[in-house]
């Protein structure tokens, strides 16, 4: 987990009510994508819009908070030396159930059982930054990508986003979608910044084991603090 600089969080549309309306629209779009994908692959029921294929699931994991975690990261239930039950899901990013050797982005989701009986989800992927600048662009990209043939995707993206933005997004995806070196060698990032006390991002490695590779963007592995290891 690391501090980020020159970042602030604002509500989409200027208010929490406007942002909730946006999220509702995004939900409806993703439901339509799920149904289209179900029909495309002949599934009996819709599956996840993205990260459909689970590669590893751990139901009895533990989230261990370092005893020497900096005070600025101790927020809410996250306190030095605490331990929590968690469920961990590793996945491939594709909406299809492709072979694990297929180049793809990888993801990991931790559902932490909080002391108040609730749950807190920590989501990460194997590339540090998203191809989308915000939630709206993410949904628009997903809608375009799911609505036509893969060969015509660049053309359709250029029509909607313009050539420069399309090039940036596709280059980001190409860098992130690679053949996995195996979970023991993967490194995962939260991608976006979180309002966690102050501004922060978190990362995770699948140790103990070999030192994970550095960020493809040149960040040192020491700039993020691993906060979880499967039990």
Short mmCIF file of C-alpha atoms in Angstrom, two decimals, residues 103-202:
data_model
loop_
_atom_site.label_atom_id
_atom_site.label_comp_id
_atom_site.label_asym_id
_atom_site.label_seq_id
_atom_site.Cartn_x
_atom_site.Cartn_y
_atom_site.Cartn_z
CA UNK A 103 -2.25 -14.62 -22.91
CA UNK A 104 -4.58 -12.61 -20.71
CA UNK A 105 -4.76 -10.25 -17.78
CA UNK A 106 -5.10 -12.03 -14.41
CA UNK A 107 -7.08 -10.96 -11.39
CA UNK A 108 -7.40 -11.67 -7.70
CA UNK A 109 -10.30 -10.74 -5.43
CA UNK A 110 -10.14 -10.88 -1.63
CA UNK A 111 -13.43 -10.82 0.28
CA UNK A 112 -12.50 -9.94 3.85
CA UNK A 113 -14.85 -10.80 6.73
CA UNK A 114 -14.99 -7.58 8.74
CA UNK A 115 -15.53 -7.45 12.53
CA UNK A 116 -19.02 -5.98 12.15
CA UNK A 117 -20.21 -9.07 10.28
CA UNK A 118 -19.94 -7.46 6.85
CA UNK A 119 -17.49 -7.93 4.01
CA UNK A 120 -14.89 -5.75 2.30
CA UNK A 121 -13.68 -6.59 -1.23
CA UNK A 122 -10.09 -5.88 -2.29
CA UNK A 123 -9.74 -6.20 -6.07
CA UNK A 124 -6.46 -6.37 -7.99
CA UNK A 125 -5.14 -7.27 -11.44
CA UNK A 126 -1.74 -8.27 -12.83
CA UNK A 127 -1.18 -4.88 -14.50
CA UNK A 128 -0.78 -1.67 -12.48
CA UNK A 129 -3.14 0.63 -14.36
CA UNK A 130 -6.45 0.29 -16.15
CA UNK A 131 -6.90 0.97 -19.84
CA UNK A 132 -9.85 3.17 -18.90
CA UNK A 133 -9.53 6.61 -17.34
CA UNK A 134 -12.72 6.21 -15.29
CA UNK A 135 -15.72 3.95 -14.77
CA UNK A 136 -17.67 5.53 -17.63
CA UNK A 137 -14.91 4.89 -20.16
CA UNK A 138 -14.49 1.34 -18.85
CA UNK A 139 -18.16 0.58 -19.45
CA UNK A 140 -18.18 2.22 -22.88
CA UNK A 141 -15.12 0.20 -23.93
CA UNK A 142 -16.70 -3.04 -22.70
CA UNK A 143 -19.94 -2.28 -24.53
CA UNK A 144 -18.13 -1.62 -27.82
CA UNK A 145 -15.84 -4.65 -27.43
CA UNK A 146 -18.81 -6.98 -26.89
CA UNK A 147 -20.98 -5.65 -29.71
CA UNK A 148 -19.14 -6.77 -32.82
CA UNK A 149 -16.40 -8.79 -34.44
CA UNK A 150 -12.94 -8.63 -32.88
CA UNK A 151 -11.36 -7.74 -36.24
CA UNK A 152 -13.34 -4.51 -36.44
CA UNK A 153 -12.80 -3.51 -32.80
CA UNK A 154 -10.06 -0.88 -33.45
CA UNK A 155 -12.20 0.81 -36.08
CA UNK A 156 -15.23 0.94 -33.77
CA UNK A 157 -13.12 2.25 -30.88
CA UNK A 158 -11.64 5.00 -33.05
CA UNK A 159 -15.12 6.07 -34.09
CA UNK A 160 -16.14 6.46 -30.44
CA UNK A 161 -12.93 7.54 -28.65
CA UNK A 162 -10.72 8.92 -31.42
CA UNK A 163 -7.37 7.55 -32.67
CA UNK A 164 -5.09 8.75 -29.86
CA UNK A 165 -7.27 7.44 -27.04
CA UNK A 166 -7.87 4.16 -28.86
CA UNK A 167 -4.12 3.67 -29.34
CA UNK A 168 -3.48 4.34 -25.64
CA UNK A 169 -6.14 1.86 -24.47
CA UNK A 170 -5.15 -0.93 -26.86
CA UNK A 171 -1.45 -0.59 -26.04
CA UNK A 172 -2.30 -0.81 -22.33
CA UNK A 173 -4.33 -3.98 -22.88
CA UNK A 174 -1.61 -5.55 -25.03
CA UNK A 175 0.96 -4.95 -22.29
CA UNK A 176 -1.27 -6.44 -19.61
CA UNK A 177 -2.56 -9.44 -21.59
CA UNK A 178 0.39 -11.80 -21.48
CA UNK A 179 1.08 -15.43 -20.74
CA UNK A 180 1.09 -15.88 -16.98
CA UNK A 181 4.38 -16.97 -15.38
CA UNK A 182 2.28 -18.84 -12.78
CA UNK A 183 0.54 -17.55 -9.67
CA UNK A 184 3.66 -18.00 -7.53
CA UNK A 185 5.38 -15.40 -9.72
CA UNK A 186 2.51 -12.99 -10.26
CA UNK A 187 2.20 -9.55 -8.75
CA UNK A 188 -1.16 -7.80 -8.43
CA UNK A 189 -2.09 -4.11 -8.07
CA UNK A 190 -5.24 -2.26 -7.09
CA UNK A 191 -4.77 -0.14 -10.24
CA UNK A 192 -6.82 2.86 -9.14
CA UNK A 193 -6.19 4.98 -6.06
CA UNK A 194 -8.37 4.51 -2.97
CA UNK A 195 -9.45 7.06 -0.38
CA UNK A 196 -7.96 4.93 2.41
CA UNK A 197 -7.30 7.45 5.15
CA UNK A 198 -5.18 9.46 2.78
CA UNK A 199 -4.67 8.55 -0.86
CA UNK A 200 -3.39 5.00 -1.24
CA UNK A 201 -2.95 2.00 -3.50
CA UNK A 202 -2.32 -1.58 -2.45
#
